[in-house]
């Protein structure tokens, strides 16, 4: 690989944090609280806490692994190096298919807010436009991500203040109406985790940050900490204004809460679209980098490993990912995309935690990855049955793809 063009290390700590924030504080915050409330009622706050603990475990494991292996590919690389080629392939496969579905969900969020009557067409057009931006160079993409994060956080701050200070807020609603029991809490955690998972995008940019051994762990934990605070405050505000039942019935919770509090809904709508665009951009970057890493190792078609010598970006990988996501965005259902993505990404993090478990043999260093591994599997299996079934089928297909590519690689190298 030393003779092939490598990606340019042009991103600093702020860039890496904003890429992660744009994936976490993105469209997810505008769509997941409703389904989470339907699963657990006011106990969604417990689900949020569980999702946060699980995200911390995953972030801690990812940070340790990213410092040890500062390469593009994230858990695909970690699983390959720590557990073996099959587990790396399974992690990469889960990431690519799960996050492709997540990209489609972000694009569909743009479509639903911007032009509901033509949501799929708007979604597909958004993917095409952002794919062109990512092909133009990662520095430009990071600059866009920084602007998006600033706008979204500023508007969410104003909205939350307006909700808490309005006559529509009632603190008694926050803990009124738990539902679903422990299973509902687990399902709420899985749905809310969909909106947390952006910190992995930082790890996939391992070849593009300065001093990755120092920058990656700091960026991951900083982005996660900021996101946890933002989500907790928003969750409490939505419950205070809408109540558990109203939140569960809402297709656009923040917009409905803003309407109840007398805050301009148009501002929320525009911000939701901006947030979804930011999340989609960061996700496209991450999926294309994992595709690049898998193609380098022969687990995906090798032409996808090509890096443009002038712009130092994986052009073919980005174009291929953009094409797949465009098709999914033009045809898929938003709810199904979220459920499937959550399952696949939790499997991805299960491999990350299993990989981190092998780094050091002491009991103390294995507590966090051990809890993360068990938690990922438990929450993944608590998701809706359709999402679990589809996810298992895709994992089986990924395992078969590994067997086929391994056999083809052996035949290519045979004398």
Short mmCIF file of C-alpha atoms in Angstrom, two decimals:
data_model
loop_
_atom_site.label_atom_id
_atom_site.label_comp_id
_atom_site.label_asym_id
_atom_site.label_seq_id
_atom_site.Cartn_x
_atom_site.Cartn_y
_atom_site.Cartn_z
CA UNK A 1 0.00 0.00 0.00
CA UNK A 2 3.05 2.28 0.37
CA UNK A 3 3.16 2.81 -3.38
CA UNK A 4 -0.43 4.00 -3.67
CA UNK A 5 -1.71 7.55 -2.97
CA UNK A 6 -2.69 8.07 0.67
CA UNK A 7 -5.33 10.37 2.13
CA UNK A 8 -4.19 13.86 3.20
CA UNK A 9 -3.92 14.60 6.95
CA UNK A 10 -5.66 17.96 6.91
CA UNK A 11 -8.12 17.82 9.84
CA UNK A 12 -7.53 19.06 13.38
CA UNK A 13 -9.35 18.40 16.65
CA UNK A 14 -12.09 20.95 15.96
CA UNK A 15 -12.70 19.51 12.49
CA UNK A 16 -12.93 15.97 13.85
CA UNK A 17 -15.31 16.98 16.66
CA UNK A 18 -17.59 18.87 14.27
CA UNK A 19 -17.73 15.93 11.87
CA UNK A 20 -18.89 13.75 14.77
CA UNK A 21 -21.32 16.35 16.09
CA UNK A 22 -22.85 16.89 12.67
CA UNK A 23 -23.60 13.16 12.53
CA UNK A 24 -24.99 12.98 16.10
CA UNK A 25 -26.72 16.33 16.53
CA UNK A 26 -28.37 15.96 13.17
CA UNK A 27 -31.65 14.71 11.82
CA UNK A 28 -31.90 12.06 14.53
CA UNK A 29 -32.79 14.58 17.22
CA UNK A 30 -35.76 15.72 15.12
CA UNK A 31 -37.25 12.24 14.57
CA UNK A 32 -36.31 9.68 17.26
CA UNK A 33 -38.00 11.04 20.39
CA UNK A 34 -41.49 10.23 19.09
CA UNK A 35 -40.84 6.50 18.47
CA UNK A 36 -38.88 6.31 21.74
CA UNK A 37 -41.85 7.74 23.66
CA UNK A 38 -44.18 5.26 21.92
CA UNK A 39 -41.95 2.42 23.15
CA UNK A 40 -41.32 3.60 26.71
CA UNK A 41 -43.40 6.68 27.52
CA UNK A 42 -41.67 8.97 29.99
CA UNK A 43 -39.24 6.12 30.66
CA UNK A 44 -37.57 7.13 27.39
CA UNK A 45 -35.32 9.17 29.70
CA UNK A 46 -34.12 5.88 31.18
CA UNK A 47 -33.63 4.61 27.63
CA UNK A 48 -31.69 7.77 26.86
CA UNK A 49 -29.45 7.17 29.85
CA UNK A 50 -28.91 3.56 28.77
CA UNK A 51 -28.14 4.66 25.22
CA UNK A 52 -25.70 7.20 26.65
CA UNK A 53 -23.91 4.61 28.78
CA UNK A 54 -23.76 2.25 25.82
CA UNK A 55 -22.46 5.05 23.62
CA UNK A 56 -19.79 5.83 26.22
CA UNK A 57 -18.65 2.20 26.24
CA UNK A 58 -18.52 2.18 22.47
CA UNK A 59 -16.74 5.53 22.37
CA UNK A 60 -14.20 4.41 24.94
CA UNK A 61 -13.49 1.19 23.06
CA UNK A 62 -13.36 3.05 19.74
CA UNK A 63 -11.01 5.69 21.15
CA UNK A 64 -8.56 3.10 22.48
CA UNK A 65 -8.63 1.20 19.21
CA UNK A 66 -8.38 4.35 17.07
CA UNK A 67 -5.25 5.39 18.97
CA UNK A 68 -3.71 1.97 18.33
CA UNK A 69 -4.83 1.76 14.69
CA UNK A 70 -5.12 5.31 13.22
CA UNK A 71 -6.28 4.16 9.78
CA UNK A 72 -9.37 4.67 7.66
CA UNK A 73 -11.96 1.97 8.22
CA UNK A 74 -12.81 2.17 11.94
CA UNK A 75 -14.04 -1.11 13.43
CA UNK A 76 -13.43 -2.91 10.15
CA UNK A 77 -9.71 -2.39 10.81
CA UNK A 78 -9.99 -3.10 14.55
CA UNK A 79 -11.90 -6.35 14.07
CA UNK A 80 -9.50 -7.48 11.37
CA UNK A 81 -6.42 -6.77 13.49
CA UNK A 82 -7.72 -8.02 16.84
CA UNK A 83 -10.21 -10.80 16.03
CA UNK A 84 -9.37 -11.92 12.50
CA UNK A 85 -10.35 -11.13 8.90
CA UNK A 86 -13.89 -12.53 9.14
CA UNK A 87 -14.88 -10.33 12.09
CA UNK A 88 -13.35 -7.29 10.44
CA UNK A 89 -15.32 -8.06 7.31
CA UNK A 90 -18.54 -8.54 9.28
CA UNK A 91 -18.03 -5.21 11.07
CA UNK A 92 -17.28 -3.40 7.82
CA UNK A 93 -20.24 -5.03 6.12
CA UNK A 94 -22.56 -4.07 8.99
CA UNK A 95 -21.27 -0.52 8.93
CA UNK A 96 -21.59 -0.05 5.18
CA UNK A 97 -25.10 -1.48 4.87
CA UNK A 98 -26.36 -0.04 8.15
CA UNK A 99 -25.02 3.42 7.55
CA UNK A 100 -26.15 3.39 3.94
CA UNK A 101 -29.65 2.90 5.37
CA UNK A 102 -28.95 5.69 7.85
CA UNK A 103 -27.84 7.97 5.01
CA UNK A 104 -31.13 7.25 3.28
CA UNK A 105 -33.00 8.06 6.50
CA UNK A 106 -31.22 11.42 6.77
CA UNK A 107 -32.01 12.22 3.15
CA UNK A 108 -35.66 11.25 3.63
CA UNK A 109 -35.84 13.57 6.63
CA UNK A 110 -34.80 16.41 4.35
CA UNK A 111 -37.48 15.39 1.88
CA UNK A 112 -40.23 15.13 4.50
CA UNK A 113 -39.50 18.56 5.92
CA UNK A 114 -38.66 20.39 2.70
CA UNK A 115 -41.33 19.01 0.34
CA UNK A 116 -43.42 16.20 1.86
CA UNK A 117 -45.34 15.51 -1.35
CA UNK A 118 -42.10 14.67 -3.17
CA UNK A 119 -39.96 13.48 -0.26
CA UNK A 120 -38.25 10.66 -2.15
CA UNK A 121 -37.27 12.85 -5.09
CA UNK A 122 -35.86 15.52 -2.78
CA UNK A 123 -34.01 12.85 -0.81
CA UNK A 124 -32.37 11.40 -3.91
CA UNK A 125 -31.37 14.85 -5.18
CA UNK A 126 -29.84 15.72 -1.80
CA UNK A 127 -27.66 12.60 -1.87
CA UNK A 128 -26.43 13.41 -5.37
CA UNK A 129 -25.51 16.97 -4.37
CA UNK A 130 -23.65 15.96 -1.20
CA UNK A 131 -21.80 13.16 -2.98
CA UNK A 132 -20.49 15.77 -5.40
CA UNK A 133 -19.37 17.91 -2.43
CA UNK A 134 -17.54 15.03 -0.72
CA UNK A 135 -15.77 14.14 -3.97
CA UNK A 136 -14.53 17.75 -4.12
CA UNK A 137 -12.44 17.22 -0.97
CA UNK A 138 -12.73 16.46 2.72
CA UNK A 139 -11.58 19.91 3.87
CA UNK A 140 -14.58 21.52 2.19
CA UNK A 141 -16.84 18.88 3.69
CA UNK A 142 -15.44 19.56 7.18
CA UNK A 143 -16.01 23.31 6.75
CA UNK A 144 -19.64 22.68 5.81
CA UNK A 145 -20.01 20.38 8.83
CA UNK A 146 -18.71 23.13 11.13
CA UNK A 147 -21.28 25.62 9.84
CA UNK A 148 -24.11 23.09 10.12
CA UNK A 149 -23.24 22.22 13.73
CA UNK A 150 -23.11 25.88 14.73
CA UNK A 151 -26.50 26.64 13.17
CA UNK A 152 -28.24 23.56 14.59
CA UNK A 153 -26.90 23.99 18.13
CA UNK A 154 -27.78 27.68 18.15
CA UNK A 155 -31.37 27.09 17.02
CA UNK A 156 -31.88 24.12 19.36
CA UNK A 157 -30.67 26.25 22.26
CA UNK A 158 -33.16 29.00 21.44
CA UNK A 159 -35.99 26.48 20.98
CA UNK A 160 -35.29 24.72 24.28
CA UNK A 161 -35.21 28.04 26.16
CA UNK A 162 -38.52 28.99 24.51
CA UNK A 163 -40.07 25.65 25.51
CA UNK A 164 -38.99 25.82 29.15
CA UNK A 165 -40.09 29.44 29.55
CA UNK A 166 -43.45 29.07 27.81
CA UNK A 167 -46.78 28.50 29.49
CA UNK A 168 -47.04 25.17 27.66
CA UNK A 169 -44.31 23.54 29.78
CA UNK A 170 -45.34 21.50 32.81
CA UNK A 171 -42.62 19.74 34.79
CA UNK A 172 -45.20 17.24 36.08
CA UNK A 173 -45.41 15.67 32.61
CA UNK A 174 -41.74 14.70 32.55
CA UNK A 175 -42.24 11.60 34.72
CA UNK A 176 -45.88 10.95 33.87
CA UNK A 177 -46.80 7.85 31.87
CA UNK A 178 -44.03 5.25 31.70
CA UNK A 179 -44.93 2.40 29.32
CA UNK A 180 -43.55 -0.77 27.80
CA UNK A 181 -41.64 -2.01 30.83
CA UNK A 182 -37.99 -3.08 30.61
CA UNK A 183 -38.43 -4.24 27.01
CA UNK A 184 -39.81 -0.84 26.05
CA UNK A 185 -36.85 0.88 27.70
CA UNK A 186 -34.44 -1.34 25.74
CA UNK A 187 -36.26 -0.59 22.50
CA UNK A 188 -36.24 3.15 23.26
CA UNK A 189 -32.50 2.90 23.91
CA UNK A 190 -32.01 1.23 20.53
CA UNK A 191 -34.01 3.90 18.72
CA UNK A 192 -32.25 6.73 20.53
CA UNK A 193 -28.88 5.11 19.84
CA UNK A 194 -29.59 5.67 16.14
CA UNK A 195 -29.08 9.38 16.77
CA UNK A 196 -25.95 8.93 18.92
CA UNK A 197 -23.80 6.86 16.62
CA UNK A 198 -21.95 9.67 14.83
CA UNK A 199 -18.72 9.43 16.81
CA UNK A 200 -17.66 6.44 14.71
CA UNK A 201 -17.40 8.78 11.75
CA UNK A 202 -14.43 10.35 13.53
CA UNK A 203 -12.63 7.02 13.78
CA UNK A 204 -13.14 6.31 10.09
CA UNK A 205 -11.21 9.50 9.28
CA UNK A 206 -8.06 8.10 10.90
CA UNK A 207 -5.85 8.83 7.89
CA UNK A 208 -7.05 12.43 7.57
CA UNK A 209 -6.43 13.95 11.03
CA UNK A 210 -3.24 15.40 12.45
CA UNK A 211 -1.63 13.38 15.27
CA UNK A 212 -4.35 10.69 15.24
CA UNK A 213 -3.16 8.90 18.40
CA UNK A 214 -3.90 12.09 20.38
CA UNK A 215 -6.66 13.68 18.30
CA UNK A 216 -9.01 10.74 17.76
CA UNK A 217 -9.68 9.78 21.41
CA UNK A 218 -10.17 13.41 22.43
CA UNK A 219 -12.48 14.16 19.50
CA UNK A 220 -14.65 11.10 20.08
CA UNK A 221 -15.21 11.73 23.79
CA UNK A 222 -15.70 15.49 23.37
CA UNK A 223 -18.31 15.03 20.64
CA UNK A 224 -20.14 12.38 22.65
CA UNK A 225 -20.20 14.45 25.84
CA UNK A 226 -21.66 17.48 24.08
CA UNK A 227 -24.29 15.36 22.39
CA UNK A 228 -25.38 13.65 25.62
CA UNK A 229 -26.04 17.00 27.27
CA UNK A 230 -27.95 18.32 24.24
CA UNK A 231 -30.17 15.23 23.99
CA UNK A 232 -30.97 15.08 27.70
CA UNK A 233 -32.08 18.71 27.77
CA UNK A 234 -34.17 18.34 24.61
CA UNK A 235 -35.83 15.14 25.87
CA UNK A 236 -36.89 16.79 29.12
CA UNK A 237 -38.18 19.87 27.27
CA UNK A 238 -40.27 17.80 24.85
CA UNK A 239 -41.82 15.75 27.65
CA UNK A 240 -42.59 18.92 29.63
CA UNK A 241 -44.46 20.49 26.70
CA UNK A 242 -46.06 17.54 24.91
CA UNK A 243 -46.22 14.90 27.62
CA UNK A 244 -45.44 11.21 26.94
CA UNK A 245 -48.66 10.55 24.98
CA UNK A 246 -48.38 13.67 22.86
CA UNK A 247 -44.73 13.00 22.15
CA UNK A 248 -45.50 9.42 21.13
CA UNK A 249 -48.14 10.62 18.64
CA UNK A 250 -45.89 13.27 17.08
CA UNK A 251 -44.21 12.74 13.72
CA UNK A 252 -42.21 15.97 14.17
CA UNK A 253 -41.78 16.39 17.95
CA UNK A 254 -39.64 19.52 18.05
CA UNK A 255 -41.87 21.28 15.52
CA UNK A 256 -45.02 20.31 17.44
CA UNK A 257 -43.52 21.42 20.74
CA UNK A 258 -42.45 24.72 19.18
CA UNK A 259 -45.97 25.24 17.85
CA UNK A 260 -47.43 24.58 21.31
CA UNK A 261 -45.00 27.08 22.85
CA UNK A 262 -45.65 29.74 20.21
CA UNK A 263 -42.20 29.50 18.65
CA UNK A 264 -41.94 29.97 14.84
CA UNK A 265 -42.24 26.49 13.34
CA UNK A 266 -40.60 27.53 10.06
CA UNK A 267 -37.30 28.04 11.89
CA UNK A 268 -37.49 24.50 13.26
CA UNK A 269 -38.34 23.10 9.83
CA UNK A 270 -35.40 24.81 8.14
CA UNK A 271 -33.07 23.76 10.94
CA UNK A 272 -34.20 20.13 10.65
CA UNK A 273 -33.30 20.18 6.97
CA UNK A 274 -29.91 21.75 7.70
CA UNK A 275 -29.24 19.18 10.43
CA UNK A 276 -30.18 16.30 8.15
CA UNK A 277 -27.86 17.60 5.44
CA UNK A 278 -25.00 17.86 7.95
CA UNK A 279 -25.60 14.33 9.24
CA UNK A 280 -25.84 12.95 5.71
CA UNK A 281 -22.57 14.60 4.69
CA UNK A 282 -20.70 13.16 7.69
CA UNK A 283 -22.21 9.71 7.14
CA UNK A 284 -21.29 9.66 3.45
CA UNK A 285 -17.69 10.42 4.44
CA UNK A 286 -17.62 7.57 6.95
CA UNK A 287 -19.22 4.94 4.73
CA UNK A 288 -16.94 5.74 1.80
CA UNK A 289 -13.82 5.46 4.00
CA UNK A 290 -14.86 2.04 5.29
CA UNK A 291 -15.61 1.00 1.71
CA UNK A 292 -12.10 2.17 0.80
CA UNK A 293 -10.52 0.09 3.57
CA UNK A 294 -12.49 -3.04 2.66
CA UNK A 295 -11.63 -2.66 -1.03
CA UNK A 296 -7.93 -2.35 -0.17
CA UNK A 297 -8.15 -5.79 1.46
CA UNK A 298 -10.16 -7.37 -1.34
CA UNK A 299 -13.45 -7.67 0.60
CA UNK A 300 -15.08 -5.31 -1.89
CA UNK A 301 -14.16 -4.72 -5.55
CA UNK A 302 -10.57 -3.44 -5.66
CA UNK A 303 -11.26 -0.45 -7.98
CA UNK A 304 -13.10 1.11 -5.01
CA UNK A 305 -9.70 1.47 -3.30
CA UNK A 306 -8.50 4.07 -5.80
CA UNK A 307 -7.53 7.45 -4.30
CA UNK A 308 -7.49 10.55 -6.50
CA UNK A 309 -3.86 11.76 -6.64
CA UNK A 310 -4.73 15.47 -6.73
CA UNK A 311 -7.59 15.70 -4.21
CA UNK A 312 -6.52 12.65 -2.16
CA UNK A 313 -10.08 11.39 -1.74
CA UNK A 314 -11.47 7.89 -2.54
CA UNK A 315 -13.48 9.02 -5.54
CA UNK A 316 -14.81 5.64 -6.72
CA UNK A 317 -15.79 4.59 -3.21
CA UNK A 318 -17.64 7.87 -2.69
CA UNK A 319 -19.42 7.60 -6.04
CA UNK A 320 -20.42 3.98 -5.38
CA UNK A 321 -21.77 4.77 -1.90
CA UNK A 322 -23.61 7.81 -3.27
CA UNK A 323 -25.24 5.72 -6.00
CA UNK A 324 -26.45 3.04 -3.55
CA UNK A 325 -27.80 5.59 -1.08
CA UNK A 326 -29.55 7.49 -3.86
CA UNK A 327 -31.45 4.35 -4.87
CA UNK A 328 -32.40 3.53 -1.27
CA UNK A 329 -33.48 7.11 -0.56
CA UNK A 330 -35.69 7.07 -3.65
CA UNK A 331 -37.52 3.91 -2.58
CA UNK A 332 -37.24 3.18 1.18
CA UNK A 333 -39.53 3.89 4.15
CA UNK A 334 -38.06 6.14 6.86
CA UNK A 335 -39.08 4.00 9.83
CA UNK A 336 -37.76 0.81 8.27
CA UNK A 337 -34.47 2.53 7.43
CA UNK A 338 -34.01 3.67 11.05
CA UNK A 339 -34.75 0.25 12.56
CA UNK A 340 -32.49 -1.61 10.14
CA UNK A 341 -29.69 0.90 10.57
CA UNK A 342 -29.84 0.65 14.36
CA UNK A 343 -29.53 -3.15 14.28
CA UNK A 344 -26.58 -3.16 11.88
CA UNK A 345 -24.70 -0.41 13.69
CA UNK A 346 -25.14 -2.11 17.07
CA UNK A 347 -23.60 -5.25 15.58
CA UNK A 348 -20.74 -3.08 14.32
CA UNK A 349 -20.12 -1.75 17.83
CA UNK A 350 -20.38 -5.23 19.33
CA UNK A 351 -17.34 -6.11 17.21
CA UNK A 352 -15.60 -2.91 18.36
CA UNK A 353 -16.10 -3.81 22.01
CA UNK A 354 -14.99 -7.40 21.43
CA UNK A 355 -11.86 -6.03 19.75
CA UNK A 356 -11.15 -3.65 22.65
CA UNK A 357 -11.54 -6.57 25.07
CA UNK A 358 -8.40 -8.12 23.57
CA UNK A 359 -6.17 -5.05 23.99
CA UNK A 360 -5.20 -5.70 27.62
CA UNK A 361 -5.86 -8.75 29.82
CA UNK A 362 -6.64 -6.94 33.09
CA UNK A 363 -10.13 -7.07 34.60
CA UNK A 364 -10.27 -3.28 34.97
CA UNK A 365 -9.65 -2.59 31.29
CA UNK A 366 -12.23 -5.19 30.24
CA UNK A 367 -15.22 -3.92 32.23
CA UNK A 368 -16.20 -1.20 29.76
CA UNK A 369 -15.84 -3.23 26.54
CA UNK A 370 -17.52 -6.22 28.22
CA UNK A 371 -20.56 -4.14 29.20
CA UNK A 372 -20.58 -2.53 25.76
CA UNK A 373 -20.56 -5.90 23.99
CA UNK A 374 -23.43 -7.33 26.06
CA UNK A 375 -25.38 -4.07 25.84
CA UNK A 376 -25.07 -3.80 22.07
CA UNK A 377 -26.36 -7.33 21.53
CA UNK A 378 -29.23 -6.96 24.03
CA UNK A 379 -30.42 -3.63 22.62
CA UNK A 380 -30.09 -4.85 19.01
CA UNK A 381 -32.30 -7.86 19.71
CA UNK A 382 -34.92 -5.65 21.43
CA UNK A 383 -35.61 -3.69 18.22
CA UNK A 384 -38.79 -4.38 16.19
CA UNK A 385 -38.93 -7.93 14.86
CA UNK A 386 -38.86 -6.81 11.23
CA UNK A 387 -35.63 -4.88 11.76
CA UNK A 388 -34.01 -7.79 13.59
CA UNK A 389 -35.04 -10.29 10.90
CA UNK A 390 -33.80 -8.07 8.06
CA UNK A 391 -30.56 -7.45 9.92
CA UNK A 392 -29.89 -11.14 10.44
CA UNK A 393 -30.52 -11.84 6.76
CA UNK A 394 -28.05 -9.11 5.77
CA UNK A 395 -25.43 -10.49 8.17
CA UNK A 396 -25.81 -13.93 6.58
CA UNK A 397 -25.39 -12.36 3.14
CA UNK A 398 -22.26 -10.60 4.42
CA UNK A 399 -20.83 -13.87 5.70
CA UNK A 400 -21.48 -15.51 2.31
CA UNK A 401 -19.84 -12.56 0.56
CA UNK A 402 -16.78 -13.05 2.76
CA UNK A 403 -16.59 -16.73 1.83
CA UNK A 404 -16.89 -15.92 -1.87
CA UNK A 405 -14.29 -13.14 -1.89
CA UNK A 406 -11.90 -15.23 0.20
CA UNK A 407 -12.21 -18.10 -2.28
CA UNK A 408 -11.68 -15.73 -5.24
CA UNK A 409 -8.62 -14.15 -3.61
CA UNK A 410 -7.12 -17.58 -3.01
CA UNK A 411 -7.68 -18.58 -6.63
CA UNK A 412 -6.10 -15.33 -7.83
CA UNK A 413 -2.94 -15.97 -5.82
CA UNK A 414 -2.70 -19.69 -6.59
CA UNK A 415 0.33 -20.66 -8.75
#
